[in-house]
Tab-separated table of N, CA and C in Angstrom:
chain	number	residue	atom	x	y	z
A	243	GLY	N	108.163	87.180	92.450
A	243	GLY	CA	107.143	87.885	91.936
A	243	GLY	C	106.428	88.909	92.538
A	244	LYS	N	105.579	89.592	92.302
A	244	LYS	CA	105.030	90.847	93.127
A	244	LYS	C	103.691	90.700	92.965
A	245	ILE	N	103.348	89.241	93.531
A	245	ILE	CA	101.713	88.750	93.124
A	245	ILE	C	101.537	88.058	94.376
A	246	TYR	N	100.460	88.649	95.048
A	246	TYR	CA	99.938	87.756	96.237
A	246	TYR	C	98.910	87.283	95.895
A	247	SER	N	98.103	86.025	96.957
A	247	SER	CA	97.174	85.331	96.275
A	247	SER	C	96.456	84.834	98.021
A	248	VAL	N	95.429	85.385	97.992
A	248	VAL	CA	94.681	85.226	99.592
A	248	VAL	C	93.423	85.548	99.541
A	249	ASN	N	92.193	84.563	100.481
A	249	ASN	CA	90.899	85.446	100.370
A	249	ASN	C	90.456	86.636	101.670
A	250	GLU	N	91.248	87.900	101.383
A	250	GLU	CA	90.757	88.957	102.249
A	250	GLU	C	89.790	89.355	102.341
A	251	GLY	N	89.045	88.472	102.284
A	251	GLY	CA	87.343	88.835	102.927
A	251	GLY	C	87.601	88.258	104.354
A	252	ASN	N	88.318	87.329	104.481
A	252	ASN	CA	88.594	86.716	106.147
A	252	ASN	C	89.713	87.584	106.991
A	253	TYR	N	89.713	88.767	106.587
A	253	TYR	CA	90.895	89.686	106.540
A	253	TYR	C	90.674	89.753	108.406
A	254	GLN	N	89.856	90.316	108.868
A	254	GLN	CA	89.333	90.095	110.099
A	254	GLN	C	89.351	88.825	111.284
A	255	LYS	N	89.661	87.716	110.867
A	255	LYS	CA	89.209	86.674	111.395
A	255	LYS	C	90.857	86.398	111.673
A	256	TRP	N	92.103	86.946	110.936
A	256	TRP	CA	93.588	86.750	111.039
A	256	TRP	C	93.928	87.269	112.134
A	257	SER	N	95.218	86.669	112.472
A	257	SER	CA	96.001	86.974	113.336
A	257	SER	C	96.649	88.513	113.223
A	258	THR	N	96.998	88.987	114.104
A	258	THR	CA	97.523	90.361	113.998
A	258	THR	C	99.108	90.537	113.030
A	259	GLY	N	99.851	89.526	113.149
A	259	GLY	CA	100.985	88.921	111.914
A	259	GLY	C	100.972	88.895	110.852
A	260	THR	N	99.320	88.420	110.418
A	260	THR	CA	99.068	87.990	109.132
A	260	THR	C	98.479	89.908	108.405
A	261	GLN	N	97.592	90.258	109.167
A	261	GLN	CA	97.311	91.363	108.833
A	261	GLN	C	98.364	92.537	108.829
A	262	GLN	N	99.272	92.768	109.754
A	262	GLN	CA	100.430	93.230	109.969
A	262	GLN	C	101.127	92.726	108.083
A	263	PHE	N	101.163	91.657	107.994
A	263	PHE	CA	102.267	91.354	106.490
A	263	PHE	C	101.325	91.425	105.712
A	264	LEU	N	100.128	91.940	105.568
A	264	LEU	CA	99.316	92.053	104.517
A	264	LEU	C	99.614	93.814	104.266
A	265	HIS	N	99.619	94.418	104.902
A	265	HIS	CA	99.831	95.726	105.464
A	265	HIS	C	101.439	96.156	104.399
A	266	TYR	N	101.918	95.039	104.722
A	266	TYR	CA	103.178	95.028	104.269
A	266	TYR	C	103.219	95.300	102.509
A	267	LEU	N	102.453	93.934	102.021
A	267	LEU	CA	102.126	94.012	100.915
A	267	LEU	C	101.735	94.902	99.896
A	268	HIS	N	100.656	95.707	100.916
A	268	HIS	CA	99.869	97.022	100.266
A	268	HIS	C	100.803	98.266	100.115
A	269	GLU	N	101.867	98.139	100.969
A	269	GLU	CA	102.581	99.843	100.888
A	269	GLU	C	103.323	100.106	99.689
A	270	VAL	N	103.506	101.045	99.258
A	270	VAL	CA	104.470	101.233	98.297
A	270	VAL	C	105.790	101.897	98.679
A	271	ASP	N	106.428	101.352	98.179
A	271	ASP	CA	107.853	101.137	98.225
A	271	ASP	C	108.799	100.908	96.769
A	272	ALA	N	108.984	101.493	96.035
A	272	ALA	CA	109.984	101.449	95.112
A	272	ALA	C	111.487	100.285	94.784
A	273	GLN	N	111.709	100.576	96.327
A	273	GLN	CA	113.144	99.511	96.423
A	273	GLN	C	112.909	98.313	96.389
A	274	THR	N	111.666	97.522	96.986
A	274	THR	CA	111.524	96.362	96.837
A	274	THR	C	110.232	96.074	95.869
A	275	GLY	N	109.977	96.898	95.377
A	275	GLY	CA	108.842	96.362	94.145
A	275	GLY	C	107.588	96.185	95.121
A	276	ARG	N	107.116	97.077	95.833
A	276	ARG	CA	105.677	97.106	96.570
A	276	ARG	C	105.156	98.262	95.873
A	277	PRO	N	103.948	98.043	96.186
A	277	PRO	CA	102.937	97.210	96.526
A	277	PRO	C	102.635	96.066	95.347
A	278	TYR	N	102.507	94.900	96.368
A	278	TYR	CA	102.182	93.604	95.269
A	278	TYR	C	100.781	93.366	94.802
A	279	THR	N	100.580	92.838	93.860
A	279	THR	CA	99.577	92.990	93.179
A	279	THR	C	98.588	91.918	94.107
A	280	SER	N	97.481	91.708	94.084
A	280	SER	CA	96.273	90.649	94.497
A	280	SER	C	95.921	89.633	93.451
A	281	ARG	N	96.041	88.701	93.242
A	281	ARG	CA	95.073	87.587	92.109
A	281	ARG	C	94.661	86.812	93.162
A	282	TYR	N	93.199	86.444	93.400
A	282	TYR	CA	92.965	85.294	93.887
A	282	TYR	C	91.996	84.811	93.475
A	283	SER	N	91.864	82.967	93.469
A	283	SER	CA	90.662	83.306	92.142
A	283	SER	C	89.568	81.963	93.300
A	284	GLY	N	90.379	81.599	94.237
A	284	GLY	CA	89.386	80.497	95.101
A	284	GLY	C	89.509	79.337	95.212
A	285	CYS	N	90.522	78.937	93.711
A	285	CYS	CA	91.047	77.658	93.622
A	285	CYS	C	92.427	77.728	94.258
A	286	LEU	N	92.915	76.575	94.784
A	286	LEU	CA	93.805	76.663	95.783
A	286	LEU	C	95.124	76.214	94.312
A	287	VAL	N	94.576	75.158	93.485
A	287	VAL	CA	95.615	74.435	92.687
A	287	VAL	C	96.215	75.707	91.499
A	288	ALA	N	95.187	76.274	91.048
A	288	ALA	CA	95.037	77.534	90.379
A	288	ALA	C	96.131	78.432	90.637
A	289	ASP	N	95.699	79.017	91.779
A	289	ASP	CA	96.162	80.081	92.169
A	289	ASP	C	97.861	79.680	92.766
A	290	VAL	N	98.488	78.409	93.316
A	290	VAL	CA	99.499	78.080	93.346
A	290	VAL	C	99.763	77.866	91.748
A	291	HIS	N	99.570	77.051	91.228
A	291	HIS	CA	100.038	77.590	89.730
A	291	HIS	C	100.416	78.749	89.276
A	292	ARG	N	99.977	79.755	89.471
A	292	ARG	CA	100.064	80.917	88.922
A	292	ARG	C	101.545	81.312	89.759
A	293	VAL	N	101.462	81.327	91.198
A	293	VAL	CA	102.458	81.339	91.620
A	293	VAL	C	104.225	80.638	91.119
A	294	LEU	N	103.656	79.545	90.619
A	294	LEU	CA	104.580	78.652	90.169
A	294	LEU	C	105.478	79.342	88.829
A	295	CYS	N	104.347	79.918	87.934
A	295	CYS	CA	104.551	80.701	86.791
A	295	CYS	C	105.186	82.212	86.748
A	296	LYS	N	104.666	82.640	87.548
A	296	LYS	CA	104.887	84.366	87.812
A	296	LYS	C	105.504	84.956	89.038
A	297	GLY	N	105.552	83.783	90.035
A	297	GLY	CA	106.383	84.171	91.324
A	297	GLY	C	105.155	84.737	92.222
A	298	GLY	N	105.832	85.156	93.477
A	298	GLY	CA	104.935	85.778	94.394
A	298	GLY	C	104.683	84.474	95.281
A	299	LEU	N	103.303	84.647	96.071
A	299	LEU	CA	103.144	83.937	97.786
A	299	LEU	C	101.649	83.623	97.699
A	300	TYR	N	100.700	82.350	98.290
A	300	TYR	CA	99.808	82.292	98.002
A	300	TYR	C	100.024	81.769	99.567
A	301	MET	N	98.888	82.390	100.522
A	301	MET	CA	98.467	82.228	101.909
A	301	MET	C	97.268	81.758	101.997
A	302	TYR	N	96.918	80.696	102.795
A	302	TYR	CA	95.715	80.643	103.956
A	302	TYR	C	96.029	80.633	105.003
A	303	PRO	N	95.978	81.483	105.817
A	303	PRO	CA	96.008	81.766	107.242
A	303	PRO	C	95.554	81.172	108.111
A	304	GLY	N	95.636	80.256	109.476
A	304	GLY	CA	94.977	80.129	109.742
A	304	GLY	C	93.867	81.229	111.041
A	305	GLU	N	92.448	81.161	111.022
A	305	GLU	CA	92.127	82.334	111.479
A	305	GLU	C	91.742	82.142	113.314
A	306	GLN	N	91.436	82.962	113.907
A	306	GLN	CA	91.004	83.109	115.458
A	306	GLN	C	90.623	81.903	116.114
A	307	LYS	N	89.366	81.496	115.276
A	307	LYS	CA	88.534	80.497	115.979
A	307	LYS	C	89.338	79.006	115.097
A	308	ASN	N	89.863	78.895	113.982
A	308	ASN	CA	90.505	77.804	113.443
A	308	ASN	C	92.372	77.986	113.171
A	309	PRO	N	92.958	77.856	114.296
A	309	PRO	CA	94.491	78.800	114.132
A	309	PRO	C	95.098	77.349	113.312
A	310	GLU	N	94.453	76.281	112.962
A	310	GLU	CA	95.114	75.376	112.057
A	310	GLU	C	94.841	75.188	110.881
A	311	GLY	N	94.178	76.152	110.552
A	311	GLY	CA	93.339	76.605	109.215
A	311	GLY	C	92.628	75.587	108.195
A	312	LYS	N	92.431	75.684	107.068
A	312	LYS	CA	91.466	75.108	106.883
A	312	LYS	C	92.313	73.834	105.734
A	313	LEU	N	93.292	73.852	105.163
A	313	LEU	CA	93.862	72.975	104.067
A	313	LEU	C	94.487	71.714	104.812
A	314	ARG	N	94.294	70.663	104.144
A	314	ARG	CA	94.775	69.238	104.578
A	314	ARG	C	95.984	68.959	104.252
A	315	LEU	N	96.698	68.916	105.492
A	315	LEU	CA	98.036	68.632	105.100
A	315	LEU	C	98.746	67.283	104.691
A	316	MET	N	98.232	66.339	104.366
A	316	MET	CA	98.678	65.125	103.555
A	316	MET	C	98.427	65.205	102.291
A	317	TYR	N	97.499	65.935	101.614
A	317	TYR	CA	97.043	66.253	100.430
A	317	TYR	C	96.215	67.190	99.541
A	318	GLU	N	96.991	68.172	100.550
A	318	GLU	CA	96.730	69.823	99.815
A	318	GLU	C	98.488	70.354	100.345
A	319	ALA	N	98.608	70.493	101.154
A	319	ALA	CA	99.370	71.449	101.735
A	319	ALA	C	100.865	70.538	101.669
A	320	ALA	N	101.019	69.464	101.960
A	320	ALA	CA	102.549	68.901	101.548
A	320	ALA	C	102.484	68.613	100.049
A	321	PRO	N	101.589	67.804	99.189
A	321	PRO	CA	102.215	67.859	97.634
A	321	PRO	C	102.354	69.169	97.234
A	322	LEU	N	101.649	70.170	97.080
A	322	LEU	CA	102.208	71.640	97.136
A	322	LEU	C	103.381	72.196	97.136
A	323	SER	N	103.508	72.102	98.686
A	323	SER	CA	104.588	72.543	98.800
A	323	SER	C	106.004	71.616	98.584
A	324	PHE	N	105.687	70.417	98.480
A	324	PHE	CA	107.012	69.785	97.631
A	324	PHE	C	107.030	69.763	96.020
A	325	LEU	N	106.152	70.341	95.073
A	325	LEU	CA	106.290	70.849	93.914
A	325	LEU	C	106.936	71.959	93.956
A	326	VAL	N	106.537	73.326	94.790
A	326	VAL	CA	107.159	74.316	94.647
A	326	VAL	C	108.461	74.440	95.030
A	327	GLU	N	108.954	73.186	96.305
A	327	GLU	CA	110.137	73.630	96.554
A	327	GLU	C	111.057	72.837	95.420
A	328	GLN	N	110.353	72.116	94.823
A	328	GLN	CA	111.150	71.408	93.585
A	328	GLN	C	111.559	72.572	92.775
A	329	ALA	N	110.415	73.325	92.592
A	329	ALA	CA	110.816	74.537	91.789
A	329	ALA	C	111.714	75.708	92.172
A	330	GLY	N	112.169	75.333	93.873
A	330	GLY	CA	113.181	76.134	94.572
A	330	GLY	C	112.127	77.454	95.232
A	331	GLY	N	110.880	77.358	95.189
A	331	GLY	CA	110.295	77.826	96.552
A	331	GLY	C	110.615	76.991	97.910
A	332	MET	N	109.280	77.655	98.614
A	332	MET	CA	108.688	77.457	100.245
A	332	MET	C	107.431	77.264	100.490
A	333	GLY	N	107.011	76.293	101.320
A	333	GLY	CA	106.193	76.034	101.986
A	333	GLY	C	106.157	76.020	103.655
A	334	SER	N	105.628	76.670	104.002
A	334	SER	CA	105.643	76.983	105.170
A	334	SER	C	103.816	76.778	106.103
A	335	THR	N	103.808	76.961	107.490
A	335	THR	CA	102.805	76.446	108.177
A	335	THR	C	102.567	78.011	108.540
A	336	GLY	N	104.000	79.155	108.591
A	336	GLY	CA	104.141	80.308	109.208
A	336	GLY	C	105.201	80.021	110.182
A	337	VAL	N	105.142	78.923	110.769
A	337	VAL	CA	106.114	78.680	111.960
A	337	VAL	C	107.093	77.509	111.886
A	338	GLU	N	107.061	77.008	110.802
A	338	GLU	CA	107.958	75.699	110.419
A	338	GLU	C	107.644	75.351	108.646
A	339	PRO	N	108.592	74.704	108.534
A	339	PRO	CA	108.266	74.029	106.906
A	339	PRO	C	107.163	72.705	106.843
A	340	VAL	N	106.975	73.205	105.754
A	340	VAL	CA	105.798	72.258	105.955
A	340	VAL	C	106.238	70.771	105.724
A	341	ASN	N	107.194	70.429	104.903
A	341	ASN	CA	107.986	69.388	104.551
A	341	ASN	C	108.687	68.802	105.851
A	342	GLN	N	108.725	69.296	106.929
A	342	GLN	CA	108.674	68.977	107.968
A	342	GLN	C	107.930	68.159	108.988
A	343	LEU	N	106.894	68.624	108.862
A	343	LEU	CA	105.622	68.325	109.628
A	343	LEU	C	105.870	66.552	109.479
A	344	ILE	N	105.223	66.203	111.122
A	344	ILE	CA	104.875	64.380	111.070
A	344	ILE	C	103.436	64.633	111.196
A	345	PRO	N	103.099	63.795	110.700
A	345	PRO	CA	101.163	64.215	110.495
A	345	PRO	C	101.180	63.236	112.020
A	346	LYS	N	99.717	64.237	112.285
A	346	LYS	CA	99.352	63.677	113.667
A	346	LYS	C	97.862	62.642	113.447
A	347	ALA	N	97.331	63.023	112.284
A	347	ALA	CA	96.116	62.701	111.693
A	347	ALA	C	95.939	62.589	110.250
A	348	LEU	N	95.134	61.760	109.616
A	348	LEU	CA	94.754	61.374	107.980
A	348	LEU	C	94.483	62.770	107.622
A	349	HIS	N	93.350	63.713	107.874
A	349	HIS	CA	93.060	64.752	107.516
A	349	HIS	C	93.006	66.007	108.775
A	350	GLN	N	94.219	66.353	109.089
A	350	GLN	CA	94.920	67.155	110.096
A	350	GLN	C	95.300	68.477	108.942
A	351	ARG	N	95.150	69.750	109.585
A	351	ARG	CA	94.912	70.891	108.915
A	351	ARG	C	95.847	71.818	109.261
A	352	VAL	N	96.150	72.831	108.459
A	352	VAL	CA	97.491	73.564	108.301
A	352	VAL	C	97.436	74.427	107.693
A	353	PRO	N	98.007	75.745	108.568
A	353	PRO	CA	98.135	77.046	107.742
A	353	PRO	C	99.274	77.178	106.801
A	354	LEU	N	99.216	77.427	105.426
A	354	LEU	CA	99.784	77.599	104.754
A	354	LEU	C	100.032	78.820	103.718
A	355	TYR	N	101.442	78.954	103.614
A	355	TYR	CA	102.070	79.996	103.263
A	355	TYR	C	102.831	79.576	102.091
A	356	ILE	N	103.067	79.710	100.695
A	356	ILE	CA	103.576	79.005	99.873
A	356	ILE	C	103.905	79.704	98.524
A	357	GLY	N	105.277	79.975	98.091
A	357	GLY	CA	105.715	80.804	96.811
A	357	GLY	C	107.524	80.491	97.250
A	358	SER	N	107.983	81.767	96.849
A	358	SER	CA	108.706	81.995	96.587
A	358	SER	C	109.792	81.962	98.085
A	359	GLN	N	111.081	81.806	97.912
A	359	GLN	CA	111.627	81.674	98.990
A	359	GLN	C	111.740	83.265	100.154
A	360	ASP	N	111.889	84.267	99.298
A	360	ASP	CA	111.854	85.611	100.234
A	360	ASP	C	110.682	85.890	100.786
A	361	ASP	N	109.646	85.566	99.924
A	361	ASP	CA	108.185	86.065	100.218
A	361	ASP	C	107.847	85.149	101.300
A	362	VAL	N	107.973	83.634	101.436
A	362	VAL	CA	107.536	83.315	102.781
A	362	VAL	C	108.267	83.177	103.959
A	363	THR	N	109.570	83.661	103.807
A	363	THR	CA	110.351	83.885	104.691
A	363	THR	C	110.272	85.213	105.170
A	364	LYS	N	109.282	86.356	104.618
A	364	LYS	CA	109.004	87.435	104.803
A	364	LYS	C	108.078	87.525	105.753
A	365	ALA	N	107.076	86.329	105.193
A	365	ALA	CA	105.755	86.417	106.095
A	365	ALA	C	105.958	85.806	107.283
A	366	GLU	N	107.066	84.280	107.532
A	366	GLU	CA	107.239	84.223	108.940
A	366	GLU	C	107.488	85.318	110.041
A	367	ALA	N	108.475	85.598	109.180
A	367	ALA	CA	108.880	86.866	110.266
A	367	ALA	C	107.833	87.936	110.799
A	368	PHE	N	106.985	88.234	109.879
A	368	PHE	CA	106.006	88.891	110.669
A	368	PHE	C	105.078	87.839	111.147
A	369	LEU	N	105.144	87.028	111.110
A	369	LEU	CA	104.182	85.712	112.470
A	369	LEU	C	105.208	85.238	113.197
A	370	ARG	N	106.402	85.843	113.096
A	370	ARG	CA	107.054	85.229	114.949
A	370	ARG	C	107.222	86.516	115.440
A	371	SER	N	106.642	87.674	115.285
A	371	SER	CA	106.660	88.768	115.862
A	371	SER	C	105.570	89.013	116.263
A	372	GLU	N	104.533	88.328	116.696
A	372	GLU	CA	103.371	88.203	117.110
A	372	GLU	C	102.953	87.725	118.244
A	373	SER	N	101.840	87.957	119.068
A	373	SER	CA	101.713	87.015	120.065
A	373	SER	C	100.773	85.682	119.562
A	374	PRO	N	100.631	84.504	120.388
A	374	PRO	CA	99.992	84.007	119.614
A	374	PRO	C	97.796	84.220	119.695
A	375	ILE	N	97.912	83.580	118.947
A	375	ILE	CA	96.413	84.181	118.635
A	375	ILE	C	95.216	83.777	119.955
């Protein structure tokens, strides 16, 4: 799908790679179906449900002051990643698959990029091309 969901109000707090990926989603390119349409409700479950139904990507990136992100691995990121993967999608921290993480703490936080395999892989490519925060 050509929908993305992220709180763009935090744009200035994101890493360069995340900002560049958002620019990529905004660019006009008929061949790739861009620009993507932004749909963000602020409700994680509702936004991921939309991604499951219509395709696209949900992002909750880490920020410069909190590179580990806000969402909790054990009861937000991992369960939703599992559901999306069962539907043929993908869940990632931007660096590695969420389902391959070994929790270090009950309330561990992680950045989250979740949705279609193509969109999540593209986001990871932008994040790999940057220097660390």
